[in-house]
mmCIF file of C-alpha atoms and ligand atoms in Angstrom:
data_model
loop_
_atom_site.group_PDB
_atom_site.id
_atom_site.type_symbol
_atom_site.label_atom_id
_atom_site.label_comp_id
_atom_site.label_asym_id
_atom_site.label_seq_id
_atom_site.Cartn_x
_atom_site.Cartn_y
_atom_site.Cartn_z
ATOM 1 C CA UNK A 3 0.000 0.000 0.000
ATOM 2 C CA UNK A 4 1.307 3.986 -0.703
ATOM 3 C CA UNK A 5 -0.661 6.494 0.872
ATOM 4 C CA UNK A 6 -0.022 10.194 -0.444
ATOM 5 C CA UNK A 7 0.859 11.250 2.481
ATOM 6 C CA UNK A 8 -0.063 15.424 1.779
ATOM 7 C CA UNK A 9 -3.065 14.758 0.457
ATOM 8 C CA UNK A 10 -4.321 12.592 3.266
ATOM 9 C CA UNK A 11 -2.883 15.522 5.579
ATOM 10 C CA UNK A 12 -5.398 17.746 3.157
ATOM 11 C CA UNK A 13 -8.519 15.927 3.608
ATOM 12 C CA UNK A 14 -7.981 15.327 6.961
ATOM 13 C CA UNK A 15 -7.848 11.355 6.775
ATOM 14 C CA UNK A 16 -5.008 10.975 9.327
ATOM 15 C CA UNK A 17 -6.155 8.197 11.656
ATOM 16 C CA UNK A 18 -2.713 7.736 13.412
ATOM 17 C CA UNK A 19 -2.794 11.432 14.402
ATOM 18 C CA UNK A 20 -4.129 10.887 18.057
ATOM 19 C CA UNK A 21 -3.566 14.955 19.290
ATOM 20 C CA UNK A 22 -0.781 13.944 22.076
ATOM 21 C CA UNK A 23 2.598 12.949 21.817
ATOM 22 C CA UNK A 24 3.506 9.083 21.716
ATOM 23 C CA UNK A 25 2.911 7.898 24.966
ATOM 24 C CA UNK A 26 6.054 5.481 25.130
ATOM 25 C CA UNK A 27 8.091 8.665 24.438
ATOM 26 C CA UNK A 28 6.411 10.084 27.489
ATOM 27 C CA UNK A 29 7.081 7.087 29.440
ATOM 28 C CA UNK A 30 11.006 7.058 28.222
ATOM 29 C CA UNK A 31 11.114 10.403 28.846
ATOM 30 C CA UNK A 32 10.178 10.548 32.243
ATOM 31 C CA UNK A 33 12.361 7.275 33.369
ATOM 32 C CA UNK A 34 15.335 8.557 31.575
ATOM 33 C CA UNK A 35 15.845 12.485 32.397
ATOM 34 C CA UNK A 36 17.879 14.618 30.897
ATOM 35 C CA UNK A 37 19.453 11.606 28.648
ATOM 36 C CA UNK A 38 17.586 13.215 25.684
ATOM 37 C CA UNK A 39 20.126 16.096 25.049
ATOM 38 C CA UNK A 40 21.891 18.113 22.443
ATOM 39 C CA UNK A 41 20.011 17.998 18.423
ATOM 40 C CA UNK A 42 16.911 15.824 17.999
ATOM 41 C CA UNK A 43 15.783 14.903 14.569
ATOM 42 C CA UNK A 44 11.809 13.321 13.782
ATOM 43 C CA UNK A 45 11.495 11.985 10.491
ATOM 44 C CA UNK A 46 7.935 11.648 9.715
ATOM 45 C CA UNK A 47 6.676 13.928 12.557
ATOM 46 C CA UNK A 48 3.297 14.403 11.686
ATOM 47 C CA UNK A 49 1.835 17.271 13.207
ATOM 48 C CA UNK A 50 4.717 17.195 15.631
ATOM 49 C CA UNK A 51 3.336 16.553 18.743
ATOM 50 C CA UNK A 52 6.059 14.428 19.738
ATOM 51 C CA UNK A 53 8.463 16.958 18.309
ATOM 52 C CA UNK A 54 7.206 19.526 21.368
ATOM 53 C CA UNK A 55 7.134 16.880 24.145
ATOM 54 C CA UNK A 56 10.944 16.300 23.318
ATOM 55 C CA UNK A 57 11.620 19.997 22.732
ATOM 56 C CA UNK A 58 10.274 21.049 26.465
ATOM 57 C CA UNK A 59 13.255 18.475 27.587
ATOM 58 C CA UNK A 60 15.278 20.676 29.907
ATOM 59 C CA UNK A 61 18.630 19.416 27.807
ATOM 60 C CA UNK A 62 17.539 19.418 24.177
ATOM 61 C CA UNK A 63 19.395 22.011 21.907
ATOM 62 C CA UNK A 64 17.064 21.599 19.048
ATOM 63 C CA UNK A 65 14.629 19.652 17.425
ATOM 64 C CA UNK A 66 13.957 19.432 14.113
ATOM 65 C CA UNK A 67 10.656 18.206 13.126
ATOM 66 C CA UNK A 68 10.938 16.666 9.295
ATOM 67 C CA UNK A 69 8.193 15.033 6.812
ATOM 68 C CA UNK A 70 7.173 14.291 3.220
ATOM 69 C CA UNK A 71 3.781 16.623 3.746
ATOM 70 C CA UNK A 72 4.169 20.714 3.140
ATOM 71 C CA UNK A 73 0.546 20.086 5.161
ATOM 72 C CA UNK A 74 1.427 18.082 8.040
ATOM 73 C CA UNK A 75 4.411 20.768 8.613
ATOM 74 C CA UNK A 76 2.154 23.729 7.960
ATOM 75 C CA UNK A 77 -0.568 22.292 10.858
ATOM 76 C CA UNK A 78 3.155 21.407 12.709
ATOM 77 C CA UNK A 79 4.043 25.104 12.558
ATOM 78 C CA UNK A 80 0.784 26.544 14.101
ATOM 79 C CA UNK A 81 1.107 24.929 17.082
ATOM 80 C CA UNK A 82 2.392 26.847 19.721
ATOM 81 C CA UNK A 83 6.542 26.955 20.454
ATOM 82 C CA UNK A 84 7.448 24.442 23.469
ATOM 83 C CA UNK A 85 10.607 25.456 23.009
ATOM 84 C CA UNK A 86 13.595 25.513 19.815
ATOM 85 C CA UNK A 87 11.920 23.107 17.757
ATOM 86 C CA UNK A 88 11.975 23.935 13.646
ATOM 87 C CA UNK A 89 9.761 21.509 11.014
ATOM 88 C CA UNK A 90 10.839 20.995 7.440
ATOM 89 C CA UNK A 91 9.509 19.602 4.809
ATOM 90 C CA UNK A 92 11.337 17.119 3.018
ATOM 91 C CA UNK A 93 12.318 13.643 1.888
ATOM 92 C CA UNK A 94 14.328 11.269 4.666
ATOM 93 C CA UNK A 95 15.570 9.325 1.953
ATOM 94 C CA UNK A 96 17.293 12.577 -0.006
ATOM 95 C CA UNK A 97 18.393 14.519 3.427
ATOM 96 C CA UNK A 98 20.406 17.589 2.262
ATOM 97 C CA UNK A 99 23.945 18.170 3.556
ATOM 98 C CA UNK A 100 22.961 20.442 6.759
ATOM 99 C CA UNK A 101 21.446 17.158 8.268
ATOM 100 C CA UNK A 102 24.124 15.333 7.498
ATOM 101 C CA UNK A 103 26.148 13.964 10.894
ATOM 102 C CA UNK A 104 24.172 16.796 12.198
ATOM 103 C CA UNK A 105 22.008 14.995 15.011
ATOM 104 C CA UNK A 106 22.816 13.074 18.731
ATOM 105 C CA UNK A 107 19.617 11.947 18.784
ATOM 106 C CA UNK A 108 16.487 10.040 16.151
ATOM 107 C CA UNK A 109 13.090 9.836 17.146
ATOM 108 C CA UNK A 110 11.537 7.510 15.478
ATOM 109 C CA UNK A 111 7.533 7.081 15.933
ATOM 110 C CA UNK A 112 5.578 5.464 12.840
ATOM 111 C CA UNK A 113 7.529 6.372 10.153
ATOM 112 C CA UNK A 114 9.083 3.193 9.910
ATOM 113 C CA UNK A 115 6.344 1.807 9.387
ATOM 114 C CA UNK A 116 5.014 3.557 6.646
ATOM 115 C CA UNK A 117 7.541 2.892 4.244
ATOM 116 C CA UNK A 118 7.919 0.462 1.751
ATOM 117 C CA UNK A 119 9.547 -2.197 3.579
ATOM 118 C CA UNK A 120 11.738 -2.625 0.470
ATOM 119 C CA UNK A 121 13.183 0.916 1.461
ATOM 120 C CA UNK A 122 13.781 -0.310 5.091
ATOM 121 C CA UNK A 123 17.433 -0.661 4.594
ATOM 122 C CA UNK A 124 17.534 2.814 3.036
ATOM 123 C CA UNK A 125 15.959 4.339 6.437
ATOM 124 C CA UNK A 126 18.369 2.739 8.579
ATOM 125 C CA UNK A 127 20.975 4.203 6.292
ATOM 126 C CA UNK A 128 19.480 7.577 6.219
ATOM 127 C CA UNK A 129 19.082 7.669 9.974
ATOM 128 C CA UNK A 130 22.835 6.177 10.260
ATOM 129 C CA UNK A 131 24.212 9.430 8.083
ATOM 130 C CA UNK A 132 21.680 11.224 9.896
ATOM 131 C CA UNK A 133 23.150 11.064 13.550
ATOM 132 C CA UNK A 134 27.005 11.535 14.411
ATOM 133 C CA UNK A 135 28.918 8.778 15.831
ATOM 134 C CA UNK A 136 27.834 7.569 19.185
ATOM 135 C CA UNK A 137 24.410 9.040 18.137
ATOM 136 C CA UNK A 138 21.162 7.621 19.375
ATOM 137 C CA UNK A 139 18.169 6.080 17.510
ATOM 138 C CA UNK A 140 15.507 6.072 20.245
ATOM 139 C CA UNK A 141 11.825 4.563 18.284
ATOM 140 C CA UNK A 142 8.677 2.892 19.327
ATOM 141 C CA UNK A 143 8.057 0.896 16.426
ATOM 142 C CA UNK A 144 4.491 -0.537 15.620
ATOM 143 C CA UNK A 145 4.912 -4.008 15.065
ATOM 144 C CA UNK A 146 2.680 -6.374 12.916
ATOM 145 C CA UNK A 147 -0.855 -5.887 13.805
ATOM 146 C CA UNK A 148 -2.271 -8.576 10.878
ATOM 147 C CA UNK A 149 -3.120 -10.843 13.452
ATOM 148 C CA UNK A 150 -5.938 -13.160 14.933
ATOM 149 C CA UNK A 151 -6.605 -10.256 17.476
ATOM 150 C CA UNK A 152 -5.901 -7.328 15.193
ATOM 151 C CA UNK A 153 -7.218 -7.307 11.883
ATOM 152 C CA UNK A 154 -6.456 -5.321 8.688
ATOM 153 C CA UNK A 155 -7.678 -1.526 8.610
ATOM 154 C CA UNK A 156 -6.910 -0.632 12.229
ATOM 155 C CA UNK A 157 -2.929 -0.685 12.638
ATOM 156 C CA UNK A 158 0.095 0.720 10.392
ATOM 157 C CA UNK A 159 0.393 0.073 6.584
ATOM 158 C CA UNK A 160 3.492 -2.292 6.819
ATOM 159 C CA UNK A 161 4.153 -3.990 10.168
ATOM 160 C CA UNK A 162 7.084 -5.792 11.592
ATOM 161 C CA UNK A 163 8.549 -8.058 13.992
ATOM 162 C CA UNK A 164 11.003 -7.332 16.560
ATOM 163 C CA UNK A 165 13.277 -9.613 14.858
ATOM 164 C CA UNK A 166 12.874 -7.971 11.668
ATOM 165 C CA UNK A 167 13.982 -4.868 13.497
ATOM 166 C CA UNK A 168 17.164 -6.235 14.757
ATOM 167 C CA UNK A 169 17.871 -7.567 11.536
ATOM 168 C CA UNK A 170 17.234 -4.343 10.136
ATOM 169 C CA UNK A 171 19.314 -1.750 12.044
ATOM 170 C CA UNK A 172 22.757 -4.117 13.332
ATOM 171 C CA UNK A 173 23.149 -6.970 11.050
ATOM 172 C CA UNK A 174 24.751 -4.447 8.691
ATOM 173 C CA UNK A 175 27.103 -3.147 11.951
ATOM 174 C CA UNK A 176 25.538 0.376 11.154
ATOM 175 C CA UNK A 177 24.100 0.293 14.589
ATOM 176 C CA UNK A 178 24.219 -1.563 17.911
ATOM 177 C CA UNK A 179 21.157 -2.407 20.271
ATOM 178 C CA UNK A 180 21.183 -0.719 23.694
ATOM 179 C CA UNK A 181 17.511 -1.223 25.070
ATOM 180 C CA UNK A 182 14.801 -3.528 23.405
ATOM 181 C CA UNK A 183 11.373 -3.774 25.704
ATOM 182 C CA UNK A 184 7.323 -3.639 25.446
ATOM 183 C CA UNK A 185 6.573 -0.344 26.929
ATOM 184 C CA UNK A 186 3.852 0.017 29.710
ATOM 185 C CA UNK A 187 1.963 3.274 27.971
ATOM 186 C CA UNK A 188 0.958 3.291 24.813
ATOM 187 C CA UNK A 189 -2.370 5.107 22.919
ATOM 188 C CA UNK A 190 -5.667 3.152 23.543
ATOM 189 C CA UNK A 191 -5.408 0.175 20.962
ATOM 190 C CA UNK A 192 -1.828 0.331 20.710
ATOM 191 C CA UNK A 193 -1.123 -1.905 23.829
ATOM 192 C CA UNK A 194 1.029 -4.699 23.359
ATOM 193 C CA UNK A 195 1.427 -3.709 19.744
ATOM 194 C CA UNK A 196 4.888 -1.911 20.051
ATOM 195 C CA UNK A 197 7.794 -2.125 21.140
ATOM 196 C CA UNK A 198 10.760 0.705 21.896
ATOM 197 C CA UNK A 199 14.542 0.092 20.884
ATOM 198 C CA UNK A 200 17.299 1.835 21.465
ATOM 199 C CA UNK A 201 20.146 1.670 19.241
ATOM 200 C CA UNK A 202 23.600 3.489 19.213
ATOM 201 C CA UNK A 203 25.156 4.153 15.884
ATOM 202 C CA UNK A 204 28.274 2.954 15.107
HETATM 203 C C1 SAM B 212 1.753 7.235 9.900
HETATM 204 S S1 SAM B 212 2.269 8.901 9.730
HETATM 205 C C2 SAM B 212 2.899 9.243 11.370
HETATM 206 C C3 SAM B 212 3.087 10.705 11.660
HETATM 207 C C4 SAM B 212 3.513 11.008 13.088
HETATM 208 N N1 SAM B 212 4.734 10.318 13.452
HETATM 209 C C5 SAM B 212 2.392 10.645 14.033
HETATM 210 O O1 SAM B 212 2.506 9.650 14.763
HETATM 211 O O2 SAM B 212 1.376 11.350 14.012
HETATM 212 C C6 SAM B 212 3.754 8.733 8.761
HETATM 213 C C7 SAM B 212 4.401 10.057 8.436
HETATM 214 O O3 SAM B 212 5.617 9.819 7.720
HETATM 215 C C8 SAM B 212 5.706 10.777 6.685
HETATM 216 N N2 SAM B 212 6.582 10.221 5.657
HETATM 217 C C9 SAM B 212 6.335 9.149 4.856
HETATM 218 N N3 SAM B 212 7.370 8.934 4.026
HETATM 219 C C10 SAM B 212 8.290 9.896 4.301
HETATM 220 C C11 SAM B 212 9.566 10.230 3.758
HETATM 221 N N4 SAM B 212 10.103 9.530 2.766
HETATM 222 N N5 SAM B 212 10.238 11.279 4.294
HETATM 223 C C12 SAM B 212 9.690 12.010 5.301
HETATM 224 N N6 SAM B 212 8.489 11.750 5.846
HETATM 225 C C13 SAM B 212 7.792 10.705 5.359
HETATM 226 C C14 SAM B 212 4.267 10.992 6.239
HETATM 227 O O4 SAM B 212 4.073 12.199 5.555
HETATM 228 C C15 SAM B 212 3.532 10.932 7.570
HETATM 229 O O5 SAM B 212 3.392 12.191 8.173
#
């Protein structure tokens, strides 16, 4: 399946918008202070409502908000400042020089999941020129929801397993796994349907 992304931000159709930020974030957040520090980067923010729950982090520098949909980062924008976040629009897969080695931190909330999986080694490549060395990828990653108890319509266009994930982002040696666990909080419907990793770039 390939949504267009803009135009779904357009008509409104954007079921996975849920007005709060990701509620594992919240939960990492709060059991980890002032780890998040120094430049943040979202792919596939959305609206951005994670984007401001990271950017009110005491230690954050910056975070910058990116995504495919001029729309989603026009909404993005017209939410009030929590603190020096920026949104751009733009492609993760063609990231311009200025992002570039230019992050300590990824956030990663359901953007993985709605690309091609075909493309998944491309994101973990992106993200890896993304962050500098030592960086962070911090995600919650929705994981396959096309089973007996959840069926087709309700959960992410392209699932995955946790294995998949760890195949993904270290079998390459691009990055190494730091913290892999269900988390306690997650938006009604979600539970027991993600799971957060933390990964250190090599
Ligand atoms: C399922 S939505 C999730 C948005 C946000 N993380 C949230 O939870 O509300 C996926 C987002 O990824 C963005 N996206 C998809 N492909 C992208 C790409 N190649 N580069 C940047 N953003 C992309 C879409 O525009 C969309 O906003």
């Amino acid at each position: 399946m390939s949504l267009n992304w803009d135009q779904q931000y357009q008509t409104e159709v954007t079921p996975w918008d849920k007005g709060a930020p990701a509620p594992p974030l919240l939960e990492w957040i709060e059991s980890h202070p002032g780890q998040l520090q120094g430049r943040v980067f979202v792919p596939g923010c959305g609206l951005g409502h994670d984007v401001r729950a990271i950017a009110s982090c005491p230690r954050v520098a910056s975070v910058t908000g990116f995504d495919l949909s001029p729309r989603a980062i026009e909404l993005a924008r017209a939410f009030p400042a929590a603190g020096r976040e920026t949104y751009e629009t733009g492609d993760l897969f063609a990231l311009g020089l200025p992002h570039l080695g230019a992050y300590d931190w990824v956030w990663e909330h359901t953007c993985f999941c709605a690309i091609d999986p075909a493309r998944r080694a491309a994101y973990a490549e992106a993200m890896h020129s993304a962050l500098v060395p030592g960086g962070f990828l911090l995600g919650v990653f929705y994981l396959d929801p096309y089973d007996d108890d959840h069926r087709p319509g309700g959960g992410p266009p392209h699932g995955s397993t946790t294995e998949g994930l760890l195949e993904c982002f270290t079998a390459s040696g691009q990055f190494s796994l730091m913290d892999n666990y269900l988390p306690s909080r997650a938006y009604p419907g979600r539970e027991g349907l993600e799971r957060v990793l933390l990964l250190v770039r090599n």
